[in-house]
XYZ file of C-alpha atoms in Angstrom:
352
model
C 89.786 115.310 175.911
C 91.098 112.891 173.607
C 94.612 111.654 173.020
C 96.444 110.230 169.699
C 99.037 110.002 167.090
C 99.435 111.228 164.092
C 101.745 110.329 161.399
C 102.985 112.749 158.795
C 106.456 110.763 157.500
C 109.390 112.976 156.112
C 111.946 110.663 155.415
C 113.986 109.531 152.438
C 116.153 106.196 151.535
C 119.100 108.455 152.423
C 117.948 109.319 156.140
C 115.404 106.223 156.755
C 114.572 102.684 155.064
C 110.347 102.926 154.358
C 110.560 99.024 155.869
C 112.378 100.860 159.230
C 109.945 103.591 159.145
C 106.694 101.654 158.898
C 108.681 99.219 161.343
C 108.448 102.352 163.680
C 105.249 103.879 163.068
C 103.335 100.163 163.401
C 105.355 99.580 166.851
C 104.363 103.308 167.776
C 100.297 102.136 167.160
C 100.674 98.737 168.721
C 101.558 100.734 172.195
C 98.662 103.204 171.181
C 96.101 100.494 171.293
C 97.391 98.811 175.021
C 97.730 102.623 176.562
C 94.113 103.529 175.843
C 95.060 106.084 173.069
C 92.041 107.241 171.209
C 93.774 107.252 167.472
C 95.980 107.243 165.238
C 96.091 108.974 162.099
C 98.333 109.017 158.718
C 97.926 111.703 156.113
C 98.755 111.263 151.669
C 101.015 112.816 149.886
C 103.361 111.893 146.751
C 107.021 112.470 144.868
C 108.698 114.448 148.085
C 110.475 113.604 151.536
C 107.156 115.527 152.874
C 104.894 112.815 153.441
C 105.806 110.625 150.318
C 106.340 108.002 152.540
C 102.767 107.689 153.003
C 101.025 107.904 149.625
C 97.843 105.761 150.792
C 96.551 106.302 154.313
C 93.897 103.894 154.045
C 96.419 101.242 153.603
C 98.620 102.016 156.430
C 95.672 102.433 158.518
C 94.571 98.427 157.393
C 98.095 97.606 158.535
C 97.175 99.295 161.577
C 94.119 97.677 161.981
C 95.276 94.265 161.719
C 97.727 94.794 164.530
C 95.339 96.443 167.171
C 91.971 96.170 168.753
C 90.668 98.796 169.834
C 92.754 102.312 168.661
C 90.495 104.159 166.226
C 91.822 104.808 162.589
C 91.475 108.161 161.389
C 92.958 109.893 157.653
C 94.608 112.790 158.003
C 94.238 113.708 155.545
C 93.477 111.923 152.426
C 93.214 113.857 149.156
C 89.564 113.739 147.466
C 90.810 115.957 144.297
C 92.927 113.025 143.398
C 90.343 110.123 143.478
C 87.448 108.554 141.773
C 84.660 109.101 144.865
C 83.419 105.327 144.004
C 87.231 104.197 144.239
C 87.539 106.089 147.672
C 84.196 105.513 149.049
C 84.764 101.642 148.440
C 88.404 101.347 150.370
C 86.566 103.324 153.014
C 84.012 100.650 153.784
C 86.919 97.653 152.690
C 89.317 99.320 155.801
C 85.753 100.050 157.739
C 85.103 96.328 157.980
C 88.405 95.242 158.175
C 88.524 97.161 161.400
C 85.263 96.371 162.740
C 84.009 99.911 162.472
C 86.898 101.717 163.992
C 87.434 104.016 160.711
C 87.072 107.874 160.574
C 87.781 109.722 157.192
C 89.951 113.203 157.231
C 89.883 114.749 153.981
C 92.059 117.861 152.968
C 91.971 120.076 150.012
C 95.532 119.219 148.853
C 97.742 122.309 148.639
C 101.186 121.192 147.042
C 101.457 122.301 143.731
C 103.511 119.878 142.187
C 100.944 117.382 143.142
C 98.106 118.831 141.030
C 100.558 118.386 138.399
C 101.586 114.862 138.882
C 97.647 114.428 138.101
C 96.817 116.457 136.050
C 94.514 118.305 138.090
C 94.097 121.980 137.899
C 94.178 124.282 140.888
C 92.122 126.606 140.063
C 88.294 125.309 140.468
C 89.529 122.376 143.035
C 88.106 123.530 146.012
C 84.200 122.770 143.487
C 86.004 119.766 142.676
C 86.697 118.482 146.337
C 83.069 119.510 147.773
C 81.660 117.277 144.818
C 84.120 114.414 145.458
C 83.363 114.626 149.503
C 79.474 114.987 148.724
C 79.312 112.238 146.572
C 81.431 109.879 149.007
C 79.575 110.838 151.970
C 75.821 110.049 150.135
C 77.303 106.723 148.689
C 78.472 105.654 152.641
C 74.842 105.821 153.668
C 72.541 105.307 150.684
C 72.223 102.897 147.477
C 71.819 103.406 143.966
C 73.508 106.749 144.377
C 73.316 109.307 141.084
C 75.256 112.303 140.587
C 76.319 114.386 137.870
C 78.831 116.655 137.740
C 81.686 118.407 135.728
C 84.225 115.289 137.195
C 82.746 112.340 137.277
C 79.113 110.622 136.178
C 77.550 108.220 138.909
C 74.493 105.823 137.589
C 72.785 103.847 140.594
C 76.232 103.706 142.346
C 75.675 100.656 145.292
C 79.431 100.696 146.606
C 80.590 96.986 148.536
C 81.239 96.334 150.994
C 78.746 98.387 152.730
C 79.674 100.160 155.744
C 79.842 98.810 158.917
C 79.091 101.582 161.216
C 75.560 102.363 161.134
C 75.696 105.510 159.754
C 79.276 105.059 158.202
C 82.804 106.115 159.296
C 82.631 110.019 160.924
C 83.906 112.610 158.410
C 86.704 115.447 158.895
C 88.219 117.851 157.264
C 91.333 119.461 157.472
C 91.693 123.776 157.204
C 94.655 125.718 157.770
C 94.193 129.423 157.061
C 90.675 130.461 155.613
C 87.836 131.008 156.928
C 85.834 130.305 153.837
C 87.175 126.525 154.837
C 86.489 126.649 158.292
C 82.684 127.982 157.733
C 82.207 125.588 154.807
C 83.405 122.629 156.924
C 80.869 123.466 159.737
C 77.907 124.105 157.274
C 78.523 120.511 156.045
C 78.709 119.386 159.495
C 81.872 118.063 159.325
C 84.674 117.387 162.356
C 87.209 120.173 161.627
C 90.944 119.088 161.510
C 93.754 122.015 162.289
C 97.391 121.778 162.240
C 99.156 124.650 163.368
C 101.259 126.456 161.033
C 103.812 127.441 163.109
C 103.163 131.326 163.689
C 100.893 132.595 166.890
C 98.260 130.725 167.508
C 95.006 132.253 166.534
C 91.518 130.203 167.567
C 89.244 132.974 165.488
C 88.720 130.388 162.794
C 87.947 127.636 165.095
C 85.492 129.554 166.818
C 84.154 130.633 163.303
C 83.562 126.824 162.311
C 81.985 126.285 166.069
C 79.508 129.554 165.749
C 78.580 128.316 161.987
C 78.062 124.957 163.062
C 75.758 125.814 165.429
C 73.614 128.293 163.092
C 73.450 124.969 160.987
C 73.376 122.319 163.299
C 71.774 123.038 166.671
C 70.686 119.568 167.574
C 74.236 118.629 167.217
C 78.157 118.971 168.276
C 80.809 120.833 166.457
C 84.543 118.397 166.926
C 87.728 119.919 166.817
C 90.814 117.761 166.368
C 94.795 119.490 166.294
C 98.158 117.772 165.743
C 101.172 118.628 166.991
C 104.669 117.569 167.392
C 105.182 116.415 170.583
C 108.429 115.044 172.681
C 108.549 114.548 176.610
C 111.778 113.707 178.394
C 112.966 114.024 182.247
C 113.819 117.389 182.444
C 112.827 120.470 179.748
C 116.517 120.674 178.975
C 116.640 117.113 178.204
C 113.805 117.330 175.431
C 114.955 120.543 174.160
C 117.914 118.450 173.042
C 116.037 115.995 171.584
C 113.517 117.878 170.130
C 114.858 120.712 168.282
C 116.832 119.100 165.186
C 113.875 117.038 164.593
C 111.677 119.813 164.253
C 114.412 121.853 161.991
C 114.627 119.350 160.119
C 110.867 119.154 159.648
C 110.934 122.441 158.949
C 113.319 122.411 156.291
C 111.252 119.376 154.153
C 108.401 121.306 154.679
C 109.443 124.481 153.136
C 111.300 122.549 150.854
C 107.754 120.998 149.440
C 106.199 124.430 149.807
C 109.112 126.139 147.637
C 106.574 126.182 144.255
C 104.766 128.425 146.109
C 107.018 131.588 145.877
C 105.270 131.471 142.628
C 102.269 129.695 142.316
C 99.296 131.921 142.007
C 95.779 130.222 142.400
C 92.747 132.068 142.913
C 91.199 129.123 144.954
C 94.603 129.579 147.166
C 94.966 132.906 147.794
C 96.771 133.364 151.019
C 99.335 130.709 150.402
C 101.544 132.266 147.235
C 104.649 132.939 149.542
C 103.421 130.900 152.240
C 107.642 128.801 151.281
C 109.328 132.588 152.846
C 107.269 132.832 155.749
C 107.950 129.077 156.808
C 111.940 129.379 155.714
C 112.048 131.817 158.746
C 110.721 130.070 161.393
C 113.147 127.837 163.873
C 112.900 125.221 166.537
C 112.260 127.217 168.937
C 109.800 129.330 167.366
C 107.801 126.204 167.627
C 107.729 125.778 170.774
C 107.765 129.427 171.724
C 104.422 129.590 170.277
C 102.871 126.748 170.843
C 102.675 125.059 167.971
C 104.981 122.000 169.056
C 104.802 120.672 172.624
C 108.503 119.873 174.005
C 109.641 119.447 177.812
C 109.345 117.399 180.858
C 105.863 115.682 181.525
C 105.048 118.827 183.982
C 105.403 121.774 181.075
C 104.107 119.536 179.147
C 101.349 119.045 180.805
C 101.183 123.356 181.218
C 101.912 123.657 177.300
C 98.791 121.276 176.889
C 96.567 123.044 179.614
C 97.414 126.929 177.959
C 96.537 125.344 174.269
C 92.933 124.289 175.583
C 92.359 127.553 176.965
C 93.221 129.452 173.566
C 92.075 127.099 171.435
C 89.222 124.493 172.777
C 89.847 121.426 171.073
C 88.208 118.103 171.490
C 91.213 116.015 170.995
C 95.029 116.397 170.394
C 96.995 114.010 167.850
C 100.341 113.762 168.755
C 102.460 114.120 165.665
C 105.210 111.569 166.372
C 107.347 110.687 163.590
C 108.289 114.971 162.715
C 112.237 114.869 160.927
C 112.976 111.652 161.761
C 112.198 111.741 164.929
C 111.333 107.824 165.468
C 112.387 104.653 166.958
C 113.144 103.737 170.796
C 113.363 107.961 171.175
C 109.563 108.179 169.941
C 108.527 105.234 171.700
C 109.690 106.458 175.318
C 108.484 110.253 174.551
C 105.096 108.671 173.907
C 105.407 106.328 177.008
C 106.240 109.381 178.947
C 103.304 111.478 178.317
C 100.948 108.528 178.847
C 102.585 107.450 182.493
C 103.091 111.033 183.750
C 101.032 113.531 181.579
C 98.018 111.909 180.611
C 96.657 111.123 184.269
C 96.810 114.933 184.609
C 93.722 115.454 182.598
C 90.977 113.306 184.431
C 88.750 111.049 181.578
C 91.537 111.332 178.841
C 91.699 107.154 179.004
C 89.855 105.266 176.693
């Protein structure tokens, strides 16, 4: 199994400086990189304490890259309904070679309403708008003189520099939540699938739906599974309770807070999430951790928590969301240093 962070800032001037955040997150990949962690990962999102931090992942991630020699770089997510594909696809390769080759792409579908109107972007029809954004990135990473047409954008012999410098360019993701038309359309693609727990029970019927698709689509190759999670280890379980549980209220407050539009939103290409703001306005701390969907306590739960989510949900890897309400700083710093001293050596071939 692999081992990472993952970055999802919620922070405003008010409860964090960006300079003290990315201060933070930079020293939190610098000890990535010397422990052996596999990644680290930083998602986009604009205009609210959810994530605004981070409007460009691909620059963080050169940031990152310059500091560190061996940690792989992975978006989680960036946003394809919001880009030119020959704009994105040419960063790509910039942070690919800037890197030497350690760059994987996440892309997600984008769900906040109030971005698709900072751009103007409809959300109904955006789910035909990201598959043609994704297809047309993914052709111009491996081949020249790319053409496409489509209702979005025009491409004419599109050659994009640099040109990658993995062989067969950076590894693609992408990020589902709830339906399954996602999780079967990411594994007919062939794409690495990206989850995120929601915060209610666990349920690993759509992962096993993307890893029985893949393989009616792929047989001569392996479906990946990635999750992130909030994560804090401390002494004792009482100890990281402590720690843990304002941080993740207050997570949970931002996020609802950004998912608030949604009581009502109506989109036919979103149809489970109108009222998704009520369902996450209920849920607490220790719901969280009740159910799995943060892991909180001394390295040996910890290790347990990690041990009972393989079982239920057979990932590959596990991202360890580090930076959840503020959570930061020396506090983050030892958590992480925790679970790579006494947790990771509990799960033989987890160092790079």
């Amino acid at each position: 199994m692999r081992f990472g962070l993952s970055f999802l800032p919620d922070s405003t001037p008010e409860t964090k400086s960006p300079a003290a955040y990315y201060d933070e997150v930079l020293a939190l990949s610098r000890y990535g990189d010397q422990a052996g962690l596999d990644y680290v990962k930083m998602t986009e999102h604009y205009l609210h304490p959810y994530g605004g931090y981070c409007p460009s992942p691909l620059t963080f991630l050169t940031a990152v890259a310059a500091q560190t020699t061996d940690i792989r770089l992975i978006t989680g997510c960036v946003l394809p309904v919001f880009h030119h594909p020959v704009q994105l696809a040419s960063y790509i390769t910039m942070v690919d070679a800037i890197s030497h080759g350690r760059l994987e792409i996440g892309f997600a579908r984008a769900y906040l309403p109030h971005e698709f109107h900072a751009f103007d972007v409809p959300m109904d029809g955006s789910r035909a708008r990201f598959e043609a954004v994704i297809a047309a990135v993914a052709r111009m990473l491996k081949e020249e003189g790319v053409d496409e047409q489509t209702p979005y954008f025009t491409l004419r012999n599109a050659t994009v520099l640099p040109r990658p410098t993995q062989q067969d360019g950076p590894p693609l993701w992408i990020a589902a939540v709830q339906s399954p038309e996602s999780f079967r359309r990411i594994a007919e693609l062939g794409h690495g699938l990206l989850i995120t727990p929601t915060g209610r029970e666990l349920d690993n019927s759509m992962v096993e739906l993307y890893r029985k698709t893949y393989a009616e689509h792929h047989p001569d190759s392996a479906p990946r599974v990635m999750a992130s999670l909030p994560l804090v280890v401390a002494e004792t379980d009482q100890e990281a309770r402590a720690i843990a549980d304002p941080h993740l209220n207050r997570y949970l407050e931002v996020w609802s807070s950004a998912l608030d539009p949604w009581d009502e939103t109506v989109s036919k290409d979103y149809h489970q999430y109108t009222g998704l703001a009520a369902s996450i306005r209920t849920l607490t701390a220790k719901d969280l951790r009740a159910n799995g969907s943060a892991i909180v306590g001394s390295p040996e739960h910890v290790a347990e928590q990690i041990g009972r989510f393989q079982e239920r949900m057979n990932v590959d890897g596990l991202l360890w969301q580090a930076d959840f309400g503020d959570f930061g700083g020396a506090a983050a710093l030892r958590s992480t240093e925790l679970f790579v001293e006494k947790v990771r050596p509990q799960f033989p071939g987890a160092a790079r």
